[in-house]
Short mmCIF file of C-alpha atoms and ligand atoms in Angstrom, two decimals:
data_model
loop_
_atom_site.label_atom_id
_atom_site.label_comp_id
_atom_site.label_asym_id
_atom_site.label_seq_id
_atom_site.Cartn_x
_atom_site.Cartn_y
_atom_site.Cartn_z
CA UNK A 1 16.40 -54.51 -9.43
CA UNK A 2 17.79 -56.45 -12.64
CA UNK A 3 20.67 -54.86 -13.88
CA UNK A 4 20.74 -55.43 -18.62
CA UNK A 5 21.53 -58.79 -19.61
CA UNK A 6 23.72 -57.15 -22.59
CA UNK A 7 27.66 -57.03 -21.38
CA UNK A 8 28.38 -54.18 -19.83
CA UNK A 9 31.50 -52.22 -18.13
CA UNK A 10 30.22 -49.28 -15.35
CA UNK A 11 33.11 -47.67 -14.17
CA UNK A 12 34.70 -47.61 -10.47
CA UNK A 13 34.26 -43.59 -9.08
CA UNK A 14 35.70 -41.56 -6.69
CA UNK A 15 34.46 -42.83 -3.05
CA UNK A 16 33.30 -46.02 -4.07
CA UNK A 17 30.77 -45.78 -6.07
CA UNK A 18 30.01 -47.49 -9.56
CA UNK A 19 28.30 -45.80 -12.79
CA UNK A 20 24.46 -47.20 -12.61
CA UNK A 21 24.74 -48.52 -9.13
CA UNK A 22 22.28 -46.73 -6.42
CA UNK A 23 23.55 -45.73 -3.10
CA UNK A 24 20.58 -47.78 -1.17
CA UNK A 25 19.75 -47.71 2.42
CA UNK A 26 21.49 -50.84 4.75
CA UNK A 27 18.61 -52.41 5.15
CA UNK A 28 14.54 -51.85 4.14
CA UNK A 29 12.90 -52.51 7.42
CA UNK A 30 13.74 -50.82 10.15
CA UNK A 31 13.44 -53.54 12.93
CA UNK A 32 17.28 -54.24 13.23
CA UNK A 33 20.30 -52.12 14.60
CA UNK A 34 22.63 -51.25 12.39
CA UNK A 35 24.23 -47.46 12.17
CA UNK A 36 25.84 -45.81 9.53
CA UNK A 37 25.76 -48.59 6.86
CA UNK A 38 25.05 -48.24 2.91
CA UNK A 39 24.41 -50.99 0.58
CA UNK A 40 25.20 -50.78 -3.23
CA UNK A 41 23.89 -53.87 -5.94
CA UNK A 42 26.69 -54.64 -8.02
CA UNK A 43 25.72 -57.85 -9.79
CA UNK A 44 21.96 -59.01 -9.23
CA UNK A 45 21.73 -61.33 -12.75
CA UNK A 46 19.18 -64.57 -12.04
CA UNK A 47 21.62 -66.43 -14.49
CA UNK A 48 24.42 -66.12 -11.31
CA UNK A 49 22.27 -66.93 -8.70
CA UNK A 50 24.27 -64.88 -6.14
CA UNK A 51 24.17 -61.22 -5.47
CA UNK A 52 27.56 -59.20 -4.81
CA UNK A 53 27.00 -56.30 -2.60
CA UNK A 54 29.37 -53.31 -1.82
CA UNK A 55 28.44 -52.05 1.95
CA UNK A 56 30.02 -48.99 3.68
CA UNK A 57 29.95 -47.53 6.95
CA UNK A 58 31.17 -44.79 8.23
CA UNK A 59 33.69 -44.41 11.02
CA UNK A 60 32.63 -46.09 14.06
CA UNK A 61 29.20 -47.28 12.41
CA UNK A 62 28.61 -51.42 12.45
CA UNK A 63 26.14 -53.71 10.56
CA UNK A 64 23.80 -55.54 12.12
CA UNK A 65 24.59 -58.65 14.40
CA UNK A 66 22.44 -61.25 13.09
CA UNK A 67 22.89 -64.85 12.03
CA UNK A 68 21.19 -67.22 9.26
CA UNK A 69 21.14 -70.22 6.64
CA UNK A 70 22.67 -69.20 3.78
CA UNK A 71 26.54 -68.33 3.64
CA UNK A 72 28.24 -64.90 3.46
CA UNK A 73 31.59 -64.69 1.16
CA UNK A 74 33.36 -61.14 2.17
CA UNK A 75 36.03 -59.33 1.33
CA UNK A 76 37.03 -56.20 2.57
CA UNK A 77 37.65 -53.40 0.40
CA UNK A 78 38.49 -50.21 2.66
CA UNK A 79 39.19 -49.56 5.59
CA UNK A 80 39.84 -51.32 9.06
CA UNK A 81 38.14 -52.72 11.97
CA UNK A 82 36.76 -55.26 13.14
CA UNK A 83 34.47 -58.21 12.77
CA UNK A 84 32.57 -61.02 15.17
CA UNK A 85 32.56 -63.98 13.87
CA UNK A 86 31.07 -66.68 16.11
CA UNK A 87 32.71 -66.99 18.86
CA UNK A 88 35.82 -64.72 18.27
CA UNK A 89 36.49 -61.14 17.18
CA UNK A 90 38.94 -61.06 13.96
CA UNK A 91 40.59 -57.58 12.99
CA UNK A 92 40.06 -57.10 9.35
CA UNK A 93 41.99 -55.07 7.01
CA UNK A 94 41.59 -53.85 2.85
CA UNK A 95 41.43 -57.86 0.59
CA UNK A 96 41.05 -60.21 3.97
CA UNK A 97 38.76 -62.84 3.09
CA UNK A 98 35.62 -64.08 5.23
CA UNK A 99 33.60 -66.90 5.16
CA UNK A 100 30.73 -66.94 6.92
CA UNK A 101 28.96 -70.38 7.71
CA UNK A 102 25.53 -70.93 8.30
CA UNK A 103 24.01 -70.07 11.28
CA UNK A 104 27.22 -68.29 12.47
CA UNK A 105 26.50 -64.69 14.23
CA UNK A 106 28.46 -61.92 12.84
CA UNK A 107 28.34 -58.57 13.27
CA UNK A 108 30.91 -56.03 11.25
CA UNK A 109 32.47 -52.66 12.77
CA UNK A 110 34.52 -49.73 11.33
CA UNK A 111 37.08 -48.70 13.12
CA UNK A 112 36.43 -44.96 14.78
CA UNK A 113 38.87 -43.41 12.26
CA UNK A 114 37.72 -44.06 8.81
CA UNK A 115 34.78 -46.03 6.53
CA UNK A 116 35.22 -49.39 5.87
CA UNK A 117 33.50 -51.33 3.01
CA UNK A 118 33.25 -54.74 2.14
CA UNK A 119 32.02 -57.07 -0.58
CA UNK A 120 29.69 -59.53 0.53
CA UNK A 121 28.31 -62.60 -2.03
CA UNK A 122 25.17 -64.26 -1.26
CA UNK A 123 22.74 -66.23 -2.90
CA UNK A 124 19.37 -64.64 -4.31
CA UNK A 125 17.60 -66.93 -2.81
CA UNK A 126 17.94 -66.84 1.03
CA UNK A 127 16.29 -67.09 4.39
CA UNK A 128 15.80 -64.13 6.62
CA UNK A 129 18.46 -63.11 9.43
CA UNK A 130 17.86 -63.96 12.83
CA UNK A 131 18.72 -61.27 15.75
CA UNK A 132 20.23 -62.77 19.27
CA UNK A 133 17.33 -62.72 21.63
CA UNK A 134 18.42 -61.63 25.33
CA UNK A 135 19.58 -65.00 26.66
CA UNK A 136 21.58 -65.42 23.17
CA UNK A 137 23.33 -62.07 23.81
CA UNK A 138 24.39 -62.35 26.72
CA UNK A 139 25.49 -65.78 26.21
CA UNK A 140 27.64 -63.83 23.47
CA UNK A 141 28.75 -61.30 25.75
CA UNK A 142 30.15 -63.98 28.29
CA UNK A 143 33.49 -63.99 26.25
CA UNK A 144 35.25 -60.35 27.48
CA UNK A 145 36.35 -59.58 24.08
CA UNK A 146 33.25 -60.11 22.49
CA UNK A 147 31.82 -57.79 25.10
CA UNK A 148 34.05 -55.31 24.40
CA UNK A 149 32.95 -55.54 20.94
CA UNK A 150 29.38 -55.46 21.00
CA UNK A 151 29.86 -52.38 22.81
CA UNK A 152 31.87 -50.75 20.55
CA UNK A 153 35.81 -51.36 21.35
CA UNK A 154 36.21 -53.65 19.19
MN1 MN B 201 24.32 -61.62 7.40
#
């Protein structure tokens, strides 16, 4: 998707959306949880090198816990809930800022009451997320809170 290299000004809309932005599934492949999640390109230019994404989910729905290389930069936009990030759980409200290091699982949650959507920046360029296997899980789970978490009281 490459988005005009001409300057350009597409307007903010009712429920978060953008003029000339597609409402896009989380996530192409279908091999990793995730529920209720919708991504939206904002800025894609090569000349930036990074990507800024607007994702949503709806009440209660979470992305996918996964982990990776390259760096997320986040900032929540709507909403509240929740958000694992390494080894503890962070409540996150509207213009909190996250950093997420490499190779640090995260996993993000609305709260049951409302959507919440973030920004997330990322480079172009980037490796592919790892899921926890079993024994990586589990290992996650050992902390109460992130138990709690992963199974949905955050
Ligand atoms: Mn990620």
């Amino acid at each position: 998707m490459d988005i005009e290299q001409s300057p350009s000004l597409r307007e903010f809309r009712p429920d978060y959306r953008w003029d000339d932005v597609a409402c896009l599934p989380y996530k192409d492949d279908g091999a990793a949880p995730f529920k209720a999640i919708s991504r939206q390109m904002l800025f894609h230019e090569a000349a930036l090198g990074c990507e800024l994404r607007y994702f949503e989910m709806d009440a209660g729905g979470y992305s996918t816990l996964e982990r990776h290389e390259h760096m997320h930069a986040v900032m929540i936009l709507r909403g509240h809930g929740a958000c694992l990030l390494g080894d503890a759980v962070r409540a996150v409200k509207p213009f909190d800022l996250i950093s997420i290091p490499a190779w640090t699982w995260h996993q993000f949650r609305a709260s049951r009451g409302e959507p919440m959507g973030f920004l997330c920046m990322v480079n172009q360029v980037r490796d592919k997320p790892q899921l926890p296997n079993a024994e990586q899980r589990a290992a996650l789970a050992a902390d109460p809170q992130i138990a709690a978490f992963l199974e949905g009281n955050p």
